[in-house]
Tab-separated table of C-alpha atoms and ligand atoms in Angstrom:
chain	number	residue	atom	x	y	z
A	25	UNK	CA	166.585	115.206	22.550
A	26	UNK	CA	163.329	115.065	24.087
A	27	UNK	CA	162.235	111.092	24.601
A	28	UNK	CA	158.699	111.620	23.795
A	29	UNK	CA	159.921	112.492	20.143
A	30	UNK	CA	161.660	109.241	19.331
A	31	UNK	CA	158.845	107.646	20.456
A	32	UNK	CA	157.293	109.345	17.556
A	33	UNK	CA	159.384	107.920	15.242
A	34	UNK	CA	160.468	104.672	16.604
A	35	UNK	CA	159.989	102.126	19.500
A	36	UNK	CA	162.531	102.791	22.333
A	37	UNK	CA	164.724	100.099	24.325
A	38	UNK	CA	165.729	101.295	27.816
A	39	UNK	CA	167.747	100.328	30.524
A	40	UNK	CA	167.290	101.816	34.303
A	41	UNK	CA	170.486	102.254	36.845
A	42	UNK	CA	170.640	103.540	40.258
A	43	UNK	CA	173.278	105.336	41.763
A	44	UNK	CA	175.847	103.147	43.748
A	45	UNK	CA	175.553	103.407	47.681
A	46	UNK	CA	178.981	104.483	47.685
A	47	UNK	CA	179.192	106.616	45.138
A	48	UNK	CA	183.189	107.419	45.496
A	49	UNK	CA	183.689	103.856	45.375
A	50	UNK	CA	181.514	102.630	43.300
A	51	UNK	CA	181.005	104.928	40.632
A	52	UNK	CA	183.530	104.348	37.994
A	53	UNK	CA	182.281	100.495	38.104
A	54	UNK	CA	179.131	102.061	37.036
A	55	UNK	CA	180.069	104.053	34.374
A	56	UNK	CA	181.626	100.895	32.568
A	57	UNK	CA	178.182	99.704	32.784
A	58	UNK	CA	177.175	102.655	31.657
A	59	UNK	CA	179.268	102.319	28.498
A	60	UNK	CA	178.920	98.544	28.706
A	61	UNK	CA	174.667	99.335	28.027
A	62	UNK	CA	175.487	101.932	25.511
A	63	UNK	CA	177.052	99.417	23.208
A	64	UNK	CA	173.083	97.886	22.952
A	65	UNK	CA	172.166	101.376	20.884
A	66	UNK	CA	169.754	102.253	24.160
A	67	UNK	CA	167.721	104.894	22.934
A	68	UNK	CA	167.581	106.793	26.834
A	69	UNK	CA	169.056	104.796	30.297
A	70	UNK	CA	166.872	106.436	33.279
A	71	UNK	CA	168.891	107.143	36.464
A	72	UNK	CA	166.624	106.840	40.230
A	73	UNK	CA	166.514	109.187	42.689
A	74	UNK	CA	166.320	108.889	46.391
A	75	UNK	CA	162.994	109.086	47.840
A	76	UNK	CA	164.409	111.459	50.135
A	77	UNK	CA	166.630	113.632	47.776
A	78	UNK	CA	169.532	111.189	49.386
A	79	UNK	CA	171.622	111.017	46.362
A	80	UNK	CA	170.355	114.402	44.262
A	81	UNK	CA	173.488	115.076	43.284
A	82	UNK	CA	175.287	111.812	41.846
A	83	UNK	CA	171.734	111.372	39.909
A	84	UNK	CA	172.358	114.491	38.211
A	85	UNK	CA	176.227	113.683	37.702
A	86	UNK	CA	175.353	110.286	36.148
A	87	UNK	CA	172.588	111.576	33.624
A	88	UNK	CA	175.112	114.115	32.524
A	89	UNK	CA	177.649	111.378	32.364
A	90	UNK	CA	175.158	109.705	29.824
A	91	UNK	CA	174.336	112.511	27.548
A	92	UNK	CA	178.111	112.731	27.783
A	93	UNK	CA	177.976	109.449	26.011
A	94	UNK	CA	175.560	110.756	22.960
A	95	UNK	CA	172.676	108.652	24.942
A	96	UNK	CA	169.735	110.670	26.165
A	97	UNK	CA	169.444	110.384	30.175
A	98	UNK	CA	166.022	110.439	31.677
A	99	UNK	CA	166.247	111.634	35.657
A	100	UNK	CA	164.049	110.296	37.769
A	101	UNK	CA	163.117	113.000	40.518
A	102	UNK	CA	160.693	112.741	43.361
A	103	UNK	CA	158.716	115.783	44.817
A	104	UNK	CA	159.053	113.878	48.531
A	105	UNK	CA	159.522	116.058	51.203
A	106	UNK	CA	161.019	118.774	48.603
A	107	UNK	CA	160.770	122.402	49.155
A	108	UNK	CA	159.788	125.054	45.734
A	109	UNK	CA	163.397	126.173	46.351
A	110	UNK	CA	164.316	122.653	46.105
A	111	UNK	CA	162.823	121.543	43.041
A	112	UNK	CA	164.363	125.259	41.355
A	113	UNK	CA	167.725	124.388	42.240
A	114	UNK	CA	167.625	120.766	40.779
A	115	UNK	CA	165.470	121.730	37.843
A	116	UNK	CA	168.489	124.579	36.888
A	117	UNK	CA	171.394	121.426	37.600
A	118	UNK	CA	170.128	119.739	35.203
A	119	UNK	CA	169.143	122.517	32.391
A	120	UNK	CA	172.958	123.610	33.021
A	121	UNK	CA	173.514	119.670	32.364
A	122	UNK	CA	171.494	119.934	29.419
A	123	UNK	CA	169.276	117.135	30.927
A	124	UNK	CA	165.979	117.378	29.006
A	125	UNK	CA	163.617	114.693	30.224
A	126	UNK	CA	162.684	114.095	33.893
A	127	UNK	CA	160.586	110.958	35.125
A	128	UNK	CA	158.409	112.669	37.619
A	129	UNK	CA	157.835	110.768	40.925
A	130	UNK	CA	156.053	111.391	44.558
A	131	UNK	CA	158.708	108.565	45.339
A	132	UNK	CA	158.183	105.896	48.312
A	133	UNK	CA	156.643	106.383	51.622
A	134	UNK	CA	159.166	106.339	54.438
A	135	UNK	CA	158.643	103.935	57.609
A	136	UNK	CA	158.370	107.022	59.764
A	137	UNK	CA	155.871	108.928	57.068
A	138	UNK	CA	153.153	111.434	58.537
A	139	UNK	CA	151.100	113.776	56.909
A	140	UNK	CA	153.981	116.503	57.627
A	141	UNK	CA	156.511	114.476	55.015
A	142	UNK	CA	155.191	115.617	51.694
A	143	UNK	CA	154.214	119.308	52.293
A	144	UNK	CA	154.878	120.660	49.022
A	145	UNK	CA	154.389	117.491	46.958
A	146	UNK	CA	151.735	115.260	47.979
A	147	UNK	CA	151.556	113.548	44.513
A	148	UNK	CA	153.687	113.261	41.348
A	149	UNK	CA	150.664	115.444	39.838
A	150	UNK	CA	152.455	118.196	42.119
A	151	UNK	CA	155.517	117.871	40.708
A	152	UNK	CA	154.844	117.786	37.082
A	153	UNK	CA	152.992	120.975	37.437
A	154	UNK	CA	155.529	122.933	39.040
A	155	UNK	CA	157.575	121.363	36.513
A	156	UNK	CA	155.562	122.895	33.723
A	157	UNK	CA	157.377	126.370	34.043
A	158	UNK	CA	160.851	124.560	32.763
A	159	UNK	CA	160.799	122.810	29.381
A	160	UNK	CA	161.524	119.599	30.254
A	161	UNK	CA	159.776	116.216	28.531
A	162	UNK	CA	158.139	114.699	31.671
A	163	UNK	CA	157.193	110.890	31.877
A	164	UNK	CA	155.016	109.383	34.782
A	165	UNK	CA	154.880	106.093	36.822
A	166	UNK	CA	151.848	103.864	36.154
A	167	UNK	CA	150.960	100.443	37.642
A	168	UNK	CA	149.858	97.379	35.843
A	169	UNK	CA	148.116	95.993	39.234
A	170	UNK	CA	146.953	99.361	40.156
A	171	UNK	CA	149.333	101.196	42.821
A	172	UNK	CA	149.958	99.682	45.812
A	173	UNK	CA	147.847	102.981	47.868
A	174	UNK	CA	144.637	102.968	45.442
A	175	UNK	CA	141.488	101.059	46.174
A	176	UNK	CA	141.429	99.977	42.597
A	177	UNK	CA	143.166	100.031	39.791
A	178	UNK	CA	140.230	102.195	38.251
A	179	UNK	CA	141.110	104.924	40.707
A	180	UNK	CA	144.816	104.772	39.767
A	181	UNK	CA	143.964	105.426	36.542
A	182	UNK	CA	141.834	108.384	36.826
A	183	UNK	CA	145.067	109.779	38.402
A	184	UNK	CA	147.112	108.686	35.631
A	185	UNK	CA	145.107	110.532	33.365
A	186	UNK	CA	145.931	113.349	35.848
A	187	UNK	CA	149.600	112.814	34.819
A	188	UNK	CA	148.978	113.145	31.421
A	189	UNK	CA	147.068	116.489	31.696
A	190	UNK	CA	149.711	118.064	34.311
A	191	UNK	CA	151.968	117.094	31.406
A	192	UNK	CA	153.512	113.363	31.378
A	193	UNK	CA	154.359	112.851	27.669
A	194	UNK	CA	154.913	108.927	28.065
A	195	UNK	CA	154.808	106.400	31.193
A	196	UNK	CA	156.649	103.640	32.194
A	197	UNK	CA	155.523	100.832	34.257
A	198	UNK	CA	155.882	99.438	37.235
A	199	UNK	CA	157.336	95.444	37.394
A	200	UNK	CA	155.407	92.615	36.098
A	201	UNK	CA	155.613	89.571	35.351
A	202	UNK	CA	151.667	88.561	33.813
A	203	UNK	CA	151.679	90.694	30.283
A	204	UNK	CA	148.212	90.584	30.714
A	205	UNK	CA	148.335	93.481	33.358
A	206	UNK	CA	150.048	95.404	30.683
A	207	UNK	CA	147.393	94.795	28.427
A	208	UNK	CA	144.759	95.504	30.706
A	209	UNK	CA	146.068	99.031	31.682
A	210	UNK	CA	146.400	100.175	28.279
A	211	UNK	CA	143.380	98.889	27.479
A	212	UNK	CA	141.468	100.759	30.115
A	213	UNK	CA	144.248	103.520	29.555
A	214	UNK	CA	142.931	104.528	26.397
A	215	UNK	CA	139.528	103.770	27.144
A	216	UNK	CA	139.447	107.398	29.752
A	217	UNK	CA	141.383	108.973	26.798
A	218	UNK	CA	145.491	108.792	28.198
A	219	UNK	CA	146.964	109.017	24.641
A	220	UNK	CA	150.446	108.940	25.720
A	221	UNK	CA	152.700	105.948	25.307
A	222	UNK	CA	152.841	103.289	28.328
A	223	UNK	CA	156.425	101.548	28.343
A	224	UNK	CA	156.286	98.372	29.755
A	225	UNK	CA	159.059	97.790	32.510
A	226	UNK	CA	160.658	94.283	32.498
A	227	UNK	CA	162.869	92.947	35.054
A	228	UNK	CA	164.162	89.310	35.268
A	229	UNK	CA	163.686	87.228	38.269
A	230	UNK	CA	167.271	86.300	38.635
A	231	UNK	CA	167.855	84.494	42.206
A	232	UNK	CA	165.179	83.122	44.931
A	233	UNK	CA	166.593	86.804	46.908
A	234	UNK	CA	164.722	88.681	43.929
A	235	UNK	CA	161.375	86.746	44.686
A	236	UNK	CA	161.622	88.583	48.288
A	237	UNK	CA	162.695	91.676	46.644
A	238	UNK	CA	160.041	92.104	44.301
A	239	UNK	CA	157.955	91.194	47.175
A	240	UNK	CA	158.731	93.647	49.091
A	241	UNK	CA	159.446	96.309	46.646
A	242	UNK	CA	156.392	96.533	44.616
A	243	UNK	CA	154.219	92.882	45.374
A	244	UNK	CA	154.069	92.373	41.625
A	245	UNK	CA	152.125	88.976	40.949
A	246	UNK	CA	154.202	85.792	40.068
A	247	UNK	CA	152.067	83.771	37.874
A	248	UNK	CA	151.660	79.900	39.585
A	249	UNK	CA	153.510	78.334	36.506
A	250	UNK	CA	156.505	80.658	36.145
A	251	UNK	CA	156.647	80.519	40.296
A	252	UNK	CA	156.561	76.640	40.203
A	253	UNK	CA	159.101	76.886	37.752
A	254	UNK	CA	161.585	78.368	39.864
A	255	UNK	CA	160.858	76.830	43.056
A	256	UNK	CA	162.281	73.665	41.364
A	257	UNK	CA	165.734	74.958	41.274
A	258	UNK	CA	166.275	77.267	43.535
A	259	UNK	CA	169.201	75.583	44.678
A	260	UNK	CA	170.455	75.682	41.082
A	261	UNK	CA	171.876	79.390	40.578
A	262	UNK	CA	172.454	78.508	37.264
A	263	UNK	CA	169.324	76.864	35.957
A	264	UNK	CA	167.360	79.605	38.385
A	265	UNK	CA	169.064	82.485	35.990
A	266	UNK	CA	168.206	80.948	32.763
A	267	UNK	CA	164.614	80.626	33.446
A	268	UNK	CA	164.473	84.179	34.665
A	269	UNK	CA	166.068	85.227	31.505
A	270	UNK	CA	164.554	83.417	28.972
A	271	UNK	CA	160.837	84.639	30.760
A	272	UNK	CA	161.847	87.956	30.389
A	273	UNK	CA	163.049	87.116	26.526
A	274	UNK	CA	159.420	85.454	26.090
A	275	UNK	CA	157.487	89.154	27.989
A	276	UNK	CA	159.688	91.316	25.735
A	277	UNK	CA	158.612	88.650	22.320
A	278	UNK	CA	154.823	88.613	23.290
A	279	UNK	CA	154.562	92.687	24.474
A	280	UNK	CA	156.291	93.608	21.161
A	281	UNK	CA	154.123	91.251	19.097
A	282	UNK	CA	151.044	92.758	20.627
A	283	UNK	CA	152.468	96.722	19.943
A	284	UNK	CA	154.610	97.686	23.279
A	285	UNK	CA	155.767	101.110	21.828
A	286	UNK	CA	159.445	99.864	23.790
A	287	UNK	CA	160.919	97.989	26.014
A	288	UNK	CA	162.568	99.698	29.840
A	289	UNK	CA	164.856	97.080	31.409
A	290	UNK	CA	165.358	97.150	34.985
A	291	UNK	CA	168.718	95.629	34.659
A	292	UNK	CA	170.066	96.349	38.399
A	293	UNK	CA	173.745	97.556	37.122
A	294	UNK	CA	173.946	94.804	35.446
A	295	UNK	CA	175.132	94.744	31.764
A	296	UNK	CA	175.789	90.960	31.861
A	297	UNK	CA	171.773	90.754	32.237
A	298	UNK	CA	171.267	93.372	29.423
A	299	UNK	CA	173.602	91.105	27.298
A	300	UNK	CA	172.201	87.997	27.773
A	301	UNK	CA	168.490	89.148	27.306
A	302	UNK	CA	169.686	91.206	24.251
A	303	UNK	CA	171.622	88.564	22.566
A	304	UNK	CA	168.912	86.484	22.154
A	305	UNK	CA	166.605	88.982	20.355
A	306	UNK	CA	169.263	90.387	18.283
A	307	UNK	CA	166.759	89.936	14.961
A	308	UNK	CA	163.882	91.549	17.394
A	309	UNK	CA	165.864	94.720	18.308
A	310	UNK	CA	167.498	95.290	15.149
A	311	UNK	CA	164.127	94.264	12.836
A	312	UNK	CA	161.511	96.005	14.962
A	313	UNK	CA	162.704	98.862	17.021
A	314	UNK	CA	163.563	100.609	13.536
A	315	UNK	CA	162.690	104.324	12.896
A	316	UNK	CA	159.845	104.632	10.491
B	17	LIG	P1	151.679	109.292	42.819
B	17	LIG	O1	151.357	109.525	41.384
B	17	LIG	O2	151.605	110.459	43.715
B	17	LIG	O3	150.739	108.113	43.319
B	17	LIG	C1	150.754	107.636	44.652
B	17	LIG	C2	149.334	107.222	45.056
B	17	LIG	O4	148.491	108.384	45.116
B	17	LIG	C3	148.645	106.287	44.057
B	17	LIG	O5	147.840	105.415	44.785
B	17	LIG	C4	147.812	107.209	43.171
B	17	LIG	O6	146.665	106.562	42.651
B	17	LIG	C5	147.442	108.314	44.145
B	17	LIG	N1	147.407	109.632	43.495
B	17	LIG	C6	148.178	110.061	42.452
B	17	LIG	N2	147.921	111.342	42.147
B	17	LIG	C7	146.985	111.746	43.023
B	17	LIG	C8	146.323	112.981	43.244
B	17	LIG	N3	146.588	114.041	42.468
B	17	LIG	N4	145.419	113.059	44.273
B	17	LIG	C9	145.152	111.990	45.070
B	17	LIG	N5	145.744	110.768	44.893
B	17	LIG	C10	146.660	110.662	43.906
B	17	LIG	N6	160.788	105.730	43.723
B	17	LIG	C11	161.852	106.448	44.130
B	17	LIG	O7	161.938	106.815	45.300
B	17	LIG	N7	162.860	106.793	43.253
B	17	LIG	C12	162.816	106.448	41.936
B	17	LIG	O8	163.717	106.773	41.181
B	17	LIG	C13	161.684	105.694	41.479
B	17	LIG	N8	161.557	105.330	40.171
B	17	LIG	C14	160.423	104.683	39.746
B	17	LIG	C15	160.285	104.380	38.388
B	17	LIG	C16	159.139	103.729	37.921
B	17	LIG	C17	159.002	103.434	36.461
B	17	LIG	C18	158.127	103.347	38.837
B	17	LIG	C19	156.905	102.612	38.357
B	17	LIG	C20	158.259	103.637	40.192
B	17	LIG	C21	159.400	104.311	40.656
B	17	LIG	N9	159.568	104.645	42.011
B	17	LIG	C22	160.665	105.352	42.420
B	17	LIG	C23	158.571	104.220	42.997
B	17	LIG	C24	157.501	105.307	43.225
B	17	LIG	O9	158.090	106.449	43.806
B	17	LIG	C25	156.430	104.721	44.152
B	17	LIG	O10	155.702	103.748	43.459
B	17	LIG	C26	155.535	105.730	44.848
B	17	LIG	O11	154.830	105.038	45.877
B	17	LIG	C27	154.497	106.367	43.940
B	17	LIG	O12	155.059	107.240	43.069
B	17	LIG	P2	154.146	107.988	41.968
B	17	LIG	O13	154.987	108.974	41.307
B	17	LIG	O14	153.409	107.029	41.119
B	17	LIG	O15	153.113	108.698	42.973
């Protein structure tokens, strides 16, 4: 099922997992997260793809290893340095897979990156249009705090709106951990006319290593308090975890509140994380992500 119609008729909890460095190794530990997650009623699970194309094939295998589980897989898929040829021969994997909704990425800059890296695919906008020849649902990235590349989060947004008209049917966010970003972008989202549905993306701070992560990753801001907050115990694993968790339970409470049309969890392979957010808004899910 396309994703972009259950978000007509319901709001949609997702979870995002990345394929394990060592895939031979590692992969069966990820299916029983796989099936671990499916046991929260997930209404898609997204699977990332190499910036490169590195691990194009055991992103394929695991969304097909989802719809194998009656749960609708959305592949990520970055235009990178892909060829036309490329982008043919994944977009027919997955049709054969029966794989119907693609997040559509440029994906990240490498260290070495020059002008020669993305020939084919300079932007996501790229992408989506070649896409457009296959019928699959496309989503799009969008960034709270404006993408790390634009000037200003104004700009970013005019090429959101891009997205939308080279065919992104929904968008999910980048990380953050101030709601109000959220609420800003859709604001000013719907002020240039993007219709579409903007998932926020939620992923709990759940060690001082994930402060450098995020850091590096995507520079998403900390607010002071929630920061000070964890400073306090960051030699206290324990008490460090439960604050992470319960501020992600209190971002999912207050975005919901205010009209999120769903929730995407970043849950790192994790279904003990999935659990422990989930558990404490059983009444939330099962109450409010209802179909009409
Ligand atoms: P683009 O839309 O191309 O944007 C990149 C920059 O170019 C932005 O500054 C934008 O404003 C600007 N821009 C956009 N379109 C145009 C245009 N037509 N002309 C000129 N400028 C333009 N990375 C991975 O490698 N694999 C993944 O699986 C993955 N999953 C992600 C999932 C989500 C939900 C998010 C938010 C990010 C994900 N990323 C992933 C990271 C993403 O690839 C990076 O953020 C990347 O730097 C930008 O990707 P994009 O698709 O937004 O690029």
């Amino acid at each position: 099922m396309k994703i972009e119609e259950i978000l007509n008729k319901k709001r949609t909890l997702s979870f995002e997992v990345f394929p394990p460095k060592k895939y031979d190794e590692e992969i069966d530990k990820l299916f029983d997260t796989i099936r671990e997650l499916k046991t929260f009623n997930p209404d898609f699970i997204s699977v990332t793809y190499g910036a490169g194309g590195t691990n194009r094939k055991s992103n394929a295998e695991i969304a097909a290893y989802i719809k194998s589980l009656g749960v609708e897989p959305l592949a990520h898929l970055t235009g990178g340095p892909s060829t036309y040829e490329d982008i043919d021969s994944i977009a027919a994997d997955l049709k054969e897979k029966n794989i119907e909704n693609i997040l559509a990425l440029r994906g990240d800059k490498p260290l070495d990156y020059n002008d020669d890296y993305c020939k084919v695919f300079k932007h996501a906008t790229d992408l989506m249009t070649y896409l457009g020849k296959y019928d699959f649902s496309l989503a799009g990235a969008c960034y709270p705090e404006g993408h790390i590349e634009s000037e200003s989060l104004y700009d970013d947004l005019q090429y959101m709106k891009k997205k939308e008209e080279c065919g992104a049917k929904f968008f999910i966010t980048q990380i953050f951990y101030d709601n109000e970003y959220y609420y800003r972008l859709v604001n000013e989202a719907r002020k240039i006319g993007i219709k579409s549905p903007i998932i926020p993306g939620i992923m709990p701070l759940l060690s001082p290593k994930s402060i450098k992560r995020i850091k590096e990753m995507c520079g998403s801001t900390i607010p002071l308090g929630f920061r000070n907050m964890l400073e306090v115990y960051k030699d206290n694993p324990k008490v460090f975890r439960e604050i992470g968790i319960n501020y992600a339970v209190y971002q999912i409470m207050d975005l919901i509140a205010k009209g999120a049309p769903g929730i995407h969890l970043y849950v790192m392979n994790n279904a003990i994380t999935a659990k422990e957010i989930i558990s404490r808004l059983e009444n939330v899910f099962s109450e409010l992500f209802k179909a009409n």
